[in-house]
mmCIF file of C-alpha atoms and ligand atoms in Angstrom:
data_model
loop_
_atom_site.group_PDB
_atom_site.id
_atom_site.type_symbol
_atom_site.label_atom_id
_atom_site.label_comp_id
_atom_site.label_asym_id
_atom_site.label_seq_id
_atom_site.Cartn_x
_atom_site.Cartn_y
_atom_site.Cartn_z
ATOM 1 C CA MET A 1 -43.257 9.254 -20.882
ATOM 2 C CA ALA A 2 -45.767 6.957 -19.153
ATOM 3 C CA GLU A 3 -44.221 4.041 -17.261
ATOM 4 C CA ILE A 4 -43.095 1.483 -19.848
ATOM 5 C CA ARG A 5 -43.158 -2.068 -18.586
ATOM 6 C CA ASN A 6 -44.002 -4.425 -21.458
ATOM 7 C CA ILE A 7 -42.403 -3.796 -24.852
ATOM 8 C CA ALA A 8 -43.316 -5.571 -28.101
ATOM 9 C CA ILE A 9 -40.934 -4.981 -30.997
ATOM 10 C CA LEU A 10 -41.459 -5.912 -34.661
ATOM 11 C CA THR A 11 -38.490 -5.936 -37.020
ATOM 12 C CA GLY A 12 -38.312 -6.283 -40.796
ATOM 13 C CA ALA A 13 -35.677 -6.463 -43.505
ATOM 14 C CA GLY A 14 -34.714 -2.819 -42.979
ATOM 15 C CA ILE A 15 -32.972 -3.590 -39.680
ATOM 16 C CA SER A 16 -30.605 -5.962 -41.520
ATOM 17 C CA ALA A 17 -30.096 -3.752 -44.596
ATOM 18 C CA GLU A 18 -26.996 -2.094 -43.105
ATOM 19 C CA SER A 19 -25.605 -5.583 -42.486
ATOM 20 C CA GLY A 20 -25.644 -6.053 -46.254
ATOM 21 C CA LEU A 21 -28.748 -8.245 -46.481
ATOM 22 C CA ARG A 22 -31.121 -7.176 -49.263
ATOM 23 C CA THR A 23 -34.615 -5.991 -48.476
ATOM 24 C CA PHE A 24 -37.559 -7.082 -50.601
ATOM 25 C CA ARG A 25 -39.387 -4.056 -51.986
ATOM 26 C CA ALA A 26 -36.717 -1.468 -52.671
ATOM 27 C CA GLU A 27 -35.692 -0.804 -56.273
ATOM 28 C CA ASP A 28 -32.842 -3.303 -55.777
ATOM 29 C CA GLY A 29 -35.082 -5.564 -53.683
ATOM 30 C CA LEU A 30 -35.094 -9.351 -53.833
ATOM 31 C CA TRP A 31 -38.584 -9.442 -55.308
ATOM 32 C CA GLU A 32 -37.306 -7.441 -58.301
ATOM 33 C CA ASP A 33 -35.080 -10.394 -59.274
ATOM 34 C CA TYR A 34 -37.239 -13.294 -58.180
ATOM 35 C CA PRO A 35 -41.024 -13.406 -58.633
ATOM 36 C CA ILE A 36 -42.512 -14.186 -55.219
ATOM 37 C CA GLU A 37 -44.829 -16.876 -56.608
ATOM 38 C CA GLU A 38 -41.851 -18.772 -58.042
ATOM 39 C CA VAL A 39 -39.595 -18.812 -54.968
ATOM 40 C CA ALA A 40 -41.758 -18.066 -51.913
ATOM 41 C CA THR A 41 -44.941 -20.129 -52.282
ATOM 42 C CA PRO A 42 -45.720 -23.848 -51.768
ATOM 43 C CA GLN A 43 -46.910 -23.944 -55.409
ATOM 44 C CA GLY A 44 -43.561 -22.591 -56.595
ATOM 45 C CA PHE A 45 -41.749 -25.230 -54.545
ATOM 46 C CA ARG A 46 -43.877 -28.004 -56.048
ATOM 47 C CA ARG A 47 -43.350 -26.616 -59.544
ATOM 48 C CA ASP A 48 -39.576 -26.160 -59.335
ATOM 49 C CA PRO A 49 -38.055 -27.355 -56.047
ATOM 50 C CA ASP A 50 -34.501 -26.916 -57.342
ATOM 51 C CA LEU A 51 -35.056 -23.201 -58.081
ATOM 52 C CA VAL A 52 -36.521 -22.661 -54.596
ATOM 53 C CA GLN A 53 -33.795 -24.651 -52.842
ATOM 54 C CA ARG A 54 -31.116 -22.656 -54.695
ATOM 55 C CA PHE A 55 -32.850 -19.370 -53.773
ATOM 56 C CA TYR A 56 -32.772 -20.226 -50.080
ATOM 57 C CA ASP A 57 -29.279 -21.765 -50.296
ATOM 58 C CA ALA A 58 -28.175 -18.311 -51.485
ATOM 59 C CA ARG A 59 -30.113 -16.555 -48.686
ATOM 60 C CA ARG A 60 -28.491 -18.912 -46.136
ATOM 61 C CA GLU A 61 -25.006 -18.112 -47.474
ATOM 62 C CA ASN A 62 -25.723 -14.368 -47.334
ATOM 63 C CA VAL A 63 -26.928 -14.663 -43.725
ATOM 64 C CA LEU A 64 -23.788 -16.547 -42.684
ATOM 65 C CA ALA A 65 -21.592 -13.879 -44.311
ATOM 66 C CA ALA A 66 -23.423 -10.965 -42.642
ATOM 67 C CA GLN A 67 -22.699 -9.389 -39.264
ATOM 68 C CA PRO A 68 -25.154 -7.786 -36.824
ATOM 69 C CA ASN A 69 -25.172 -3.971 -36.980
ATOM 70 C CA ALA A 70 -25.607 -1.302 -34.266
ATOM 71 C CA ALA A 71 -29.395 -1.668 -34.391
ATOM 72 C CA HIS A 72 -29.270 -5.391 -33.581
ATOM 73 C CA ALA A 73 -26.723 -4.673 -30.833
ATOM 74 C CA ALA A 74 -28.930 -1.969 -29.297
ATOM 75 C CA LEU A 75 -31.968 -4.281 -29.166
ATOM 76 C CA ALA A 76 -29.827 -7.013 -27.603
ATOM 77 C CA ARG A 77 -28.681 -4.513 -24.955
ATOM 78 C CA LEU A 78 -32.291 -3.505 -24.250
ATOM 79 C CA ASP A 79 -33.312 -7.171 -24.008
ATOM 80 C CA ALA A 80 -30.546 -7.858 -21.468
ATOM 81 C CA GLU A 81 -31.151 -4.667 -19.423
ATOM 82 C CA TRP A 82 -34.911 -5.278 -19.316
ATOM 83 C CA ALA A 83 -34.332 -8.787 -18.014
ATOM 84 C CA LYS A 84 -31.729 -7.692 -15.452
ATOM 85 C CA THR A 85 -33.829 -4.854 -14.016
ATOM 86 C CA GLU A 86 -37.044 -6.904 -14.238
ATOM 87 C CA ARG A 87 -38.760 -3.823 -15.701
ATOM 88 C CA GLY A 88 -41.298 -5.976 -17.519
ATOM 89 C CA GLU A 89 -41.725 -8.175 -20.584
ATOM 90 C CA LEU A 90 -39.942 -7.761 -23.888
ATOM 91 C CA LEU A 91 -40.331 -9.678 -27.128
ATOM 92 C CA ILE A 92 -38.625 -9.145 -30.480
ATOM 93 C CA VAL A 93 -40.942 -10.473 -33.180
ATOM 94 C CA THR A 94 -38.981 -10.558 -36.403
ATOM 95 C CA GLN A 95 -40.168 -11.113 -39.970
ATOM 96 C CA ASN A 96 -36.526 -11.713 -40.877
ATOM 97 C CA ILE A 97 -35.088 -15.148 -41.524
ATOM 98 C CA ASP A 98 -31.546 -14.103 -40.551
ATOM 99 C CA ASP A 99 -30.065 -14.812 -37.099
ATOM 100 C CA LEU A 100 -28.534 -11.363 -36.579
ATOM 101 C CA HIS A 101 -30.690 -10.583 -33.536
ATOM 102 C CA GLU A 102 -29.413 -13.744 -31.855
ATOM 103 C CA ARG A 103 -25.808 -13.212 -32.939
ATOM 104 C CA ALA A 104 -25.989 -9.697 -31.452
ATOM 105 C CA GLY A 105 -26.975 -11.344 -28.149
ATOM 106 C CA ALA A 106 -30.767 -10.977 -28.028
ATOM 107 C CA SER A 107 -32.501 -13.928 -26.372
ATOM 108 C CA ARG A 108 -36.246 -13.224 -26.634
ATOM 109 C CA VAL A 109 -36.579 -13.458 -30.423
ATOM 110 C CA LEU A 110 -39.541 -14.951 -32.313
ATOM 111 C CA HIS A 111 -39.129 -15.686 -36.037
ATOM 112 C CA MET A 112 -42.687 -15.457 -37.357
ATOM 113 C CA HIS A 113 -41.580 -16.167 -40.957
ATOM 114 C CA GLY A 114 -39.159 -18.974 -40.098
ATOM 115 C CA GLU A 115 -35.364 -19.092 -40.252
ATOM 116 C CA ALA A 116 -32.839 -19.448 -43.072
ATOM 117 C CA LEU A 117 -30.617 -21.569 -40.801
ATOM 118 C CA SER A 118 -33.263 -24.210 -40.168
ATOM 119 C CA ALA A 119 -34.408 -27.165 -42.331
ATOM 120 C CA TRP A 120 -37.847 -28.763 -42.056
ATOM 121 C CA CYS A 121 -38.436 -32.393 -42.988
ATOM 122 C CA THR A 122 -41.651 -32.819 -44.983
ATOM 123 C CA ALA A 123 -41.544 -36.566 -44.244
ATOM 124 C CA CYS A 124 -41.235 -36.646 -40.449
ATOM 125 C CA ASP A 125 -41.892 -32.966 -39.569
ATOM 126 C CA ALA A 126 -38.592 -32.649 -37.650
ATOM 127 C CA ARG A 127 -36.687 -29.321 -37.806
ATOM 128 C CA HIS A 128 -32.895 -29.145 -37.760
ATOM 129 C CA PRO A 129 -30.338 -26.322 -37.525
ATOM 130 C CA TRP A 130 -28.952 -26.130 -41.071
ATOM 131 C CA ALA A 131 -25.991 -24.056 -42.324
ATOM 132 C CA GLY A 132 -25.321 -26.044 -45.502
ATOM 133 C CA THR A 133 -27.218 -26.352 -48.767
ATOM 134 C CA LEU A 134 -30.453 -28.242 -49.465
ATOM 135 C CA ARG A 135 -30.268 -28.258 -53.285
ATOM 136 C CA ASP A 136 -28.732 -31.778 -53.390
ATOM 137 C CA GLY A 137 -31.457 -33.376 -51.293
ATOM 138 C CA PRO A 138 -29.489 -34.321 -48.167
ATOM 139 C CA PRO A 139 -31.084 -36.942 -45.866
ATOM 140 C CA CYS A 140 -33.094 -35.781 -42.865
ATOM 141 C CA PRO A 141 -30.905 -36.394 -39.761
ATOM 142 C CA ALA A 142 -33.970 -37.843 -37.996
ATOM 143 C CA CYS A 143 -35.645 -40.092 -40.572
ATOM 144 C CA GLY A 144 -33.175 -40.290 -43.443
ATOM 145 C CA ALA A 145 -35.667 -39.172 -46.087
ATOM 146 C CA ALA A 146 -34.427 -36.762 -48.792
ATOM 147 C CA ALA A 147 -37.378 -34.523 -47.904
ATOM 148 C CA LEU A 148 -35.897 -31.388 -46.315
ATOM 149 C CA ARG A 149 -37.320 -27.955 -47.274
ATOM 150 C CA PRO A 150 -36.372 -24.468 -46.098
ATOM 151 C CA ASP A 151 -37.997 -23.761 -42.709
ATOM 152 C CA ILE A 152 -39.511 -20.580 -44.117
ATOM 153 C CA VAL A 153 -43.154 -19.448 -43.935
ATOM 154 C CA TRP A 154 -44.117 -18.931 -47.589
ATOM 155 C CA PHE A 155 -46.973 -16.782 -48.854
ATOM 156 C CA GLY A 156 -50.185 -18.665 -48.204
ATOM 157 C CA GLU A 157 -48.736 -20.446 -45.160
ATOM 158 C CA MET A 158 -49.503 -19.556 -41.535
ATOM 159 C CA PRO A 159 -46.826 -17.505 -39.721
ATOM 160 C CA TYR A 160 -45.381 -19.161 -36.630
ATOM 161 C CA GLN A 161 -46.497 -18.598 -32.994
ATOM 162 C CA MET A 162 -49.309 -16.147 -33.743
ATOM 163 C CA GLU A 163 -51.001 -16.808 -30.359
ATOM 164 C CA ARG A 164 -47.819 -15.852 -28.519
ATOM 165 C CA ILE A 165 -47.494 -12.720 -30.654
ATOM 166 C CA PHE A 166 -51.076 -11.596 -30.043
ATOM 167 C CA ALA A 167 -50.644 -12.184 -26.297
ATOM 168 C CA ALA A 168 -47.538 -9.947 -26.300
ATOM 169 C CA LEU A 169 -49.354 -7.244 -28.296
ATOM 170 C CA ALA A 170 -52.294 -7.359 -25.867
ATOM 171 C CA ARG A 171 -49.985 -6.768 -22.891
ATOM 172 C CA ALA A 172 -47.665 -4.226 -24.505
ATOM 173 C CA ASP A 173 -47.388 -0.688 -23.125
ATOM 174 C CA LEU A 174 -45.147 0.155 -26.081
ATOM 175 C CA PHE A 175 -45.072 -1.300 -29.605
ATOM 176 C CA VAL A 176 -42.067 -0.408 -31.757
ATOM 177 C CA SER A 177 -41.847 -1.287 -35.458
ATOM 178 C CA ILE A 178 -38.361 -1.186 -37.027
ATOM 179 C CA GLY A 179 -37.401 -1.508 -40.709
ATOM 180 C CA THR A 180 -40.582 -2.841 -42.237
ATOM 181 C CA SER A 181 -42.711 -1.554 -45.125
ATOM 182 C CA GLY A 182 -46.014 -2.602 -43.572
ATOM 183 C CA ALA A 183 -46.827 -4.353 -46.848
ATOM 184 C CA VAL A 184 -47.480 -7.877 -45.549
ATOM 185 C CA TYR A 185 -50.118 -9.089 -43.085
ATOM 186 C CA PRO A 186 -50.512 -10.214 -40.371
ATOM 187 C CA ALA A 187 -47.385 -8.259 -39.284
ATOM 188 C CA ALA A 188 -48.688 -5.048 -40.876
ATOM 189 C CA GLY A 189 -51.713 -5.182 -38.565
ATOM 190 C CA PHE A 190 -49.757 -5.499 -35.307
ATOM 191 C CA VAL A 191 -49.635 -1.732 -34.745
ATOM 192 C CA GLN A 192 -53.431 -1.464 -34.727
ATOM 193 C CA GLN A 193 -53.691 -4.602 -32.587
ATOM 194 C CA ALA A 194 -51.324 -3.124 -29.977
ATOM 195 C CA ALA A 195 -52.969 0.313 -30.092
ATOM 196 C CA SER A 196 -56.422 -1.236 -29.560
ATOM 197 C CA HIS A 197 -55.074 -2.577 -26.248
ATOM 198 C CA GLY A 198 -53.762 0.829 -25.205
ATOM 199 C CA ALA A 199 -50.134 0.595 -26.264
ATOM 200 C CA ARG A 200 -48.180 3.609 -27.438
ATOM 201 C CA THR A 201 -46.807 2.984 -30.920
ATOM 202 C CA LEU A 202 -43.495 4.093 -32.459
ATOM 203 C CA GLU A 203 -42.116 3.455 -35.955
ATOM 204 C CA LEU A 204 -38.386 3.619 -36.759
ATOM 205 C CA ASN A 205 -37.885 3.347 -40.517
ATOM 206 C CA LEU A 206 -35.808 4.754 -43.379
ATOM 207 C CA GLU A 207 -38.906 6.199 -45.029
ATOM 208 C CA ARG A 208 -42.639 6.428 -44.377
ATOM 209 C CA SER A 209 -44.187 2.963 -44.543
ATOM 210 C CA GLN A 210 -47.628 1.824 -45.656
ATOM 211 C CA GLY A 211 -48.619 1.789 -41.988
ATOM 212 C CA SER A 212 -47.119 5.094 -40.816
ATOM 213 C CA GLN A 213 -50.558 6.618 -40.353
ATOM 214 C CA TRP A 214 -51.328 4.157 -37.527
ATOM 215 C CA PHE A 215 -48.342 5.106 -35.363
ATOM 216 C CA ASP A 216 -48.354 7.724 -32.577
ATOM 217 C CA GLU A 217 -44.857 8.644 -33.733
ATOM 218 C CA SER A 218 -42.685 7.871 -36.795
ATOM 219 C CA ARG A 219 -38.947 8.594 -36.828
ATOM 220 C CA LEU A 220 -37.296 8.404 -40.239
ATOM 221 C CA GLY A 221 -33.670 7.436 -40.739
ATOM 222 C CA PRO A 222 -31.297 4.445 -40.771
ATOM 223 C CA ALA A 223 -31.902 1.838 -38.082
ATOM 224 C CA SER A 224 -28.238 1.899 -37.069
ATOM 225 C CA GLU A 225 -28.778 5.490 -35.848
ATOM 226 C CA LEU A 226 -32.427 5.502 -34.756
ATOM 227 C CA VAL A 227 -32.441 2.263 -32.743
ATOM 228 C CA PRO A 228 -29.433 2.949 -30.474
ATOM 229 C CA ALA A 229 -30.800 6.468 -29.791
ATOM 230 C CA TRP A 230 -34.239 5.094 -28.927
ATOM 231 C CA VAL A 231 -32.770 2.377 -26.638
ATOM 232 C CA GLU A 232 -30.762 5.064 -24.784
ATOM 233 C CA GLU A 233 -33.985 7.039 -24.333
ATOM 234 C CA VAL A 234 -35.889 4.030 -22.936
ATOM 235 C CA LEU A 235 -33.093 2.999 -20.569
ATOM 236 C CA GLU A 236 -32.876 6.546 -19.208
ATOM 237 C CA THR A 237 -36.572 6.630 -18.211
HETATM 238 N N1 LIG B 1 -32.916 1.424 -41.710
HETATM 239 C C1 LIG B 1 -34.243 1.406 -41.453
HETATM 240 N N2 LIG B 1 -35.182 1.028 -42.353
HETATM 241 C C2 LIG B 1 -34.742 0.640 -43.561
HETATM 242 C C3 LIG B 1 -33.370 0.633 -43.918
HETATM 243 C C4 LIG B 1 -32.439 1.043 -42.927
HETATM 244 N N3 LIG B 1 -31.121 1.078 -43.178
HETATM 245 N N4 LIG B 1 -33.264 0.214 -45.216
HETATM 246 C C5 LIG B 1 -34.520 -0.034 -45.644
HETATM 247 N N5 LIG B 1 -35.411 0.239 -44.663
HETATM 248 C C6 LIG B 1 -36.867 0.104 -44.702
HETATM 249 C C7 LIG B 1 -37.470 0.406 -46.048
HETATM 250 O O1 LIG B 1 -37.787 1.798 -46.129
HETATM 251 C C8 LIG B 1 -38.737 -0.441 -46.031
HETATM 252 O O2 LIG B 1 -39.835 0.277 -45.471
HETATM 253 O O3 LIG B 1 -37.162 -1.253 -44.439
HETATM 254 C C9 LIG B 1 -38.390 -1.607 -45.095
HETATM 255 C C10 LIG B 1 -38.179 -2.932 -45.827
HETATM 256 O O4 LIG B 1 -39.397 -3.291 -46.400
HETATM 257 P P1 LIG B 1 -39.509 -4.684 -47.186
HETATM 258 O O5 LIG B 1 -38.393 -4.784 -48.180
HETATM 259 O O6 LIG B 1 -40.928 -4.793 -47.666
HETATM 260 O O7 LIG B 1 -39.237 -5.801 -46.066
HETATM 261 P P2 LIG B 1 -40.239 -6.278 -44.935
HETATM 262 O O8 LIG B 1 -41.137 -5.173 -44.512
HETATM 263 O O9 LIG B 1 -39.431 -6.955 -43.895
HETATM 264 O O10 LIG B 1 -41.112 -7.406 -45.720
HETATM 265 C C11 LIG B 1 -42.039 -8.125 -44.939
HETATM 266 O O11 LIG B 1 -42.548 -9.562 -46.782
HETATM 267 O O12 LIG B 1 -41.602 -10.546 -48.573
HETATM 268 C C12 LIG B 1 -42.128 -10.805 -47.347
HETATM 269 O O13 LIG B 1 -41.626 -12.519 -45.854
HETATM 270 C C13 LIG B 1 -41.070 -11.385 -46.458
HETATM 271 O O14 LIG B 1 -40.598 -10.891 -44.157
HETATM 272 C C14 LIG B 1 -40.838 -10.301 -45.427
HETATM 273 C C15 LIG B 1 -42.142 -9.535 -45.434
#
């Protein structure tokens, strides 16, 4: 295997499935119960803020009740080893709004779709760690306005830190996608972005995704098995 220095990792809901957090597009997926346009768009929030706040209050509770699984732990180990041995750069770009990567011990995590445990004030633009509910319109700790919304990137909104993500993809020697269906852009285009800059590309997923064709290699199976095995492989090189 060619010398791997810089690793860019993308994770999706599949990496947290074995922690008991629902994915979106499976037959029991979240989007089966809640139409996206009602709970995950700015228009839906304007139309029925209470419905949206309750949806994310429930997501927040589920996140707090979940525990990281072996896949999160393996990525945290890789993150720490890569830093200690100064092998190169590493970035975990996650589409997930849970904090399981961080709770497993990973430090270089970028939440491109926002975070369930963060509240964003639409009056003063401040963001606050938030483990409680938002449905009752609590005051913003900074400005006091009852104007807090979930700090989530909804459909039609711009994902966070795209420049930083594209810079990591441009420098990556290896791009690994874990637990994502490849259904939503811009994340679904990262594999082609990385490959165009010469990165090798690997997909670890329960089943073939919409983007499998773009990967040099696809390994199919549960993340809790595939990710620890892959991390062992990388740390042995
Ligand atoms: N191990 C590995 N992969 C799994 C597992 C598992 N245990 N369980 C499910 N998967 C895979 C599924 O096969 C599927 O390809 O994870 C993927 C989950 O796909 P989605 O439900 O579409 O979730 P994701 O790809 O993260 O969605 C992307 O869409 O709805 C928006 O903003 C939301 O961040 C989300 C984005």
